[in-house]
């Protein structure tokens, strides 16, 4: 890439590739470049996982979101850690085989964002009348 500060954009049709654990985890600079795709997500230090917390209307709607993310993860062959509480879902992505982040984590994060966006009306708290 000519400009090291430029983001690495993920194509709309990108899919997760099987991980044999032979590739290296992304460097901190590469993680920063991929983060432009998922501004709703945060990373830990030393950039070995990304995370997003989503507020949910209630447990039932959170469980519905978990199931949709689970189906997506199975289809992609890449699986997040999911922590569901009554009114929130924490989604954590990392590639365990390389003990860090790979492009698969960002591809799945983009797709998870799509699921969350498609459920926005169901997840939003009910308006008080």
mmCIF file with all atom_site columns, C-alpha atoms in Angstrom, residues 45-107:
data_model
loop_
_atom_site.group_PDB
_atom_site.id
_atom_site.type_symbol
_atom_site.label_atom_id
_atom_site.label_alt_id
_atom_site.label_comp_id
_atom_site.label_asym_id
_atom_site.label_entity_id
_atom_site.label_seq_id
_atom_site.pdbx_PDB_ins_code
_atom_site.Cartn_x
_atom_site.Cartn_y
_atom_site.Cartn_z
_atom_site.occupancy
_atom_site.B_iso_or_equiv
_atom_site.pdbx_formal_charge
_atom_site.auth_seq_id
_atom_site.auth_comp_id
_atom_site.auth_asym_id
_atom_site.auth_atom_id
_atom_site.pdbx_PDB_model_num
ATOM 1  C CA . UNK A 1 45  ? -3.768  -3.013  23.942 1.00 0.00 ? 45  UNK A CA 1
ATOM 2  C CA . UNK A 1 46  ? -1.683  -4.570  22.457 1.00 0.00 ? 46  UNK A CA 1
ATOM 3  C CA . UNK A 1 47  ? -4.357  -4.819  19.727 1.00 0.00 ? 47  UNK A CA 1
ATOM 4  C CA . UNK A 1 48  ? -5.064  -8.554  20.023 1.00 0.00 ? 48  UNK A CA 1
ATOM 5  C CA . UNK A 1 49  ? -8.865  -8.285  19.974 1.00 0.00 ? 49  UNK A CA 1
ATOM 6  C CA . UNK A 1 50  ? -11.657 -5.947  18.951 1.00 0.00 ? 50  UNK A CA 1
ATOM 7  C CA . UNK A 1 51  ? -14.895 -5.474  20.824 1.00 0.00 ? 51  UNK A CA 1
ATOM 8  C CA . UNK A 1 52  ? -18.300 -3.884  20.442 1.00 0.00 ? 52  UNK A CA 1
ATOM 9  C CA . UNK A 1 53  ? -21.041 -3.503  23.009 1.00 0.00 ? 53  UNK A CA 1
ATOM 10 C CA . UNK A 1 54  ? -24.629 -3.222  21.804 1.00 0.00 ? 54  UNK A CA 1
ATOM 11 C CA . UNK A 1 55  ? -27.503 -2.039  23.972 1.00 0.00 ? 55  UNK A CA 1
ATOM 12 C CA . UNK A 1 56  ? -30.589 -4.199  23.607 1.00 0.00 ? 56  UNK A CA 1
ATOM 13 C CA . UNK A 1 57  ? -34.203 -3.499  24.481 1.00 0.00 ? 57  UNK A CA 1
ATOM 14 C CA . UNK A 1 58  ? -34.405 -6.620  26.621 1.00 0.00 ? 58  UNK A CA 1
ATOM 15 C CA . UNK A 1 59  ? -32.975 -10.104 27.022 1.00 0.00 ? 59  UNK A CA 1
ATOM 16 C CA . UNK A 1 60  ? -35.242 -11.632 24.363 1.00 0.00 ? 60  UNK A CA 1
ATOM 17 C CA . UNK A 1 61  ? -34.101 -9.180  21.682 1.00 0.00 ? 61  UNK A CA 1
ATOM 18 C CA . UNK A 1 62  ? -30.490 -9.664  22.771 1.00 0.00 ? 62  UNK A CA 1
ATOM 19 C CA . UNK A 1 63  ? -30.907 -13.417 22.394 1.00 0.00 ? 63  UNK A CA 1
ATOM 20 C CA . UNK A 1 64  ? -32.363 -12.904 18.927 1.00 0.00 ? 64  UNK A CA 1
ATOM 21 C CA . UNK A 1 65  ? -29.250 -10.887 18.035 1.00 0.00 ? 65  UNK A CA 1
ATOM 22 C CA . UNK A 1 66  ? -26.997 -13.621 19.469 1.00 0.00 ? 66  UNK A CA 1
ATOM 23 C CA . UNK A 1 67  ? -28.743 -16.215 17.300 1.00 0.00 ? 67  UNK A CA 1
ATOM 24 C CA . UNK A 1 68  ? -28.384 -14.127 14.147 1.00 0.00 ? 68  UNK A CA 1
ATOM 25 C CA . UNK A 1 69  ? -24.708 -13.444 14.847 1.00 0.00 ? 69  UNK A CA 1
ATOM 26 C CA . UNK A 1 70  ? -24.240 -17.145 15.604 1.00 0.00 ? 70  UNK A CA 1
ATOM 27 C CA . UNK A 1 71  ? -25.734 -18.160 12.257 1.00 0.00 ? 71  UNK A CA 1
ATOM 28 C CA . UNK A 1 72  ? -23.508 -15.640 10.478 1.00 0.00 ? 72  UNK A CA 1
ATOM 29 C CA . UNK A 1 73  ? -20.431 -16.891 12.353 1.00 0.00 ? 73  UNK A CA 1
ATOM 30 C CA . UNK A 1 74  ? -21.190 -20.503 11.446 1.00 0.00 ? 74  UNK A CA 1
ATOM 31 C CA . UNK A 1 75  ? -21.587 -19.517 7.799  1.00 0.00 ? 75  UNK A CA 1
ATOM 32 C CA . UNK A 1 76  ? -18.251 -17.656 7.866  1.00 0.00 ? 76  UNK A CA 1
ATOM 33 C CA . UNK A 1 77  ? -16.428 -20.322 9.877  1.00 0.00 ? 77  UNK A CA 1
ATOM 34 C CA . UNK A 1 78  ? -15.150 -17.659 12.294 1.00 0.00 ? 78  UNK A CA 1
ATOM 35 C CA . UNK A 1 79  ? -16.637 -17.288 15.752 1.00 0.00 ? 79  UNK A CA 1
ATOM 36 C CA . UNK A 1 80  ? -16.830 -14.344 18.167 1.00 0.00 ? 80  UNK A CA 1
ATOM 37 C CA . UNK A 1 81  ? -17.064 -14.517 21.926 1.00 0.00 ? 81  UNK A CA 1
ATOM 38 C CA . UNK A 1 82  ? -20.518 -13.302 22.944 1.00 0.00 ? 82  UNK A CA 1
ATOM 39 C CA . UNK A 1 83  ? -21.566 -12.133 26.411 1.00 0.00 ? 83  UNK A CA 1
ATOM 40 C CA . UNK A 1 84  ? -25.291 -11.470 26.777 1.00 0.00 ? 84  UNK A CA 1
ATOM 41 C CA . UNK A 1 85  ? -26.754 -9.630  29.751 1.00 0.00 ? 85  UNK A CA 1
ATOM 42 C CA . UNK A 1 86  ? -30.301 -8.384  30.226 1.00 0.00 ? 86  UNK A CA 1
ATOM 43 C CA . UNK A 1 87  ? -29.839 -5.194  28.225 1.00 0.00 ? 87  UNK A CA 1
ATOM 44 C CA . UNK A 1 88  ? -26.563 -5.544  26.335 1.00 0.00 ? 88  UNK A CA 1
ATOM 45 C CA . UNK A 1 89  ? -24.429 -7.826  24.231 1.00 0.00 ? 89  UNK A CA 1
ATOM 46 C CA . UNK A 1 90  ? -20.646 -7.664  24.203 1.00 0.00 ? 90  UNK A CA 1
ATOM 47 C CA . UNK A 1 91  ? -19.054 -9.064  21.038 1.00 0.00 ? 91  UNK A CA 1
ATOM 48 C CA . UNK A 1 92  ? -15.338 -9.842  21.075 1.00 0.00 ? 92  UNK A CA 1
ATOM 49 C CA . UNK A 1 93  ? -13.347 -10.919 18.034 1.00 0.00 ? 93  UNK A CA 1
ATOM 50 C CA . UNK A 1 94  ? -9.871  -12.406 17.905 1.00 0.00 ? 94  UNK A CA 1
ATOM 51 C CA . UNK A 1 95  ? -8.248  -15.236 15.982 1.00 0.00 ? 95  UNK A CA 1
ATOM 52 C CA . UNK A 1 96  ? -7.312  -17.734 18.661 1.00 0.00 ? 96  UNK A CA 1
ATOM 53 C CA . UNK A 1 97  ? -4.948  -19.730 16.436 1.00 0.00 ? 97  UNK A CA 1
ATOM 54 C CA . UNK A 1 98  ? -2.640  -16.732 15.972 1.00 0.00 ? 98  UNK A CA 1
ATOM 55 C CA . UNK A 1 99  ? -3.322  -15.177 19.403 1.00 0.00 ? 99  UNK A CA 1
ATOM 56 C CA . UNK A 1 100 ? -4.254  -11.885 17.804 1.00 0.00 ? 100 UNK A CA 1
ATOM 57 C CA . UNK A 1 101 ? -6.229  -10.222 15.048 1.00 0.00 ? 101 UNK A CA 1
ATOM 58 C CA . UNK A 1 102 ? -6.420  -11.197 11.383 1.00 0.00 ? 102 UNK A CA 1
ATOM 59 C CA . UNK A 1 103 ? -8.396  -9.767  8.483  1.00 0.00 ? 103 UNK A CA 1
ATOM 60 C CA . UNK A 1 104 ? -11.083 -12.387 9.270  1.00 0.00 ? 104 UNK A CA 1
ATOM 61 C CA . UNK A 1 105 ? -11.890 -10.541 12.484 1.00 0.00 ? 105 UNK A CA 1
ATOM 62 C CA . UNK A 1 106 ? -12.543 -7.325  10.607 1.00 0.00 ? 106 UNK A CA 1
ATOM 63 C CA . UNK A 1 107 ? -14.522 -9.049  7.850  1.00 0.00 ? 107 UNK A CA 1
#
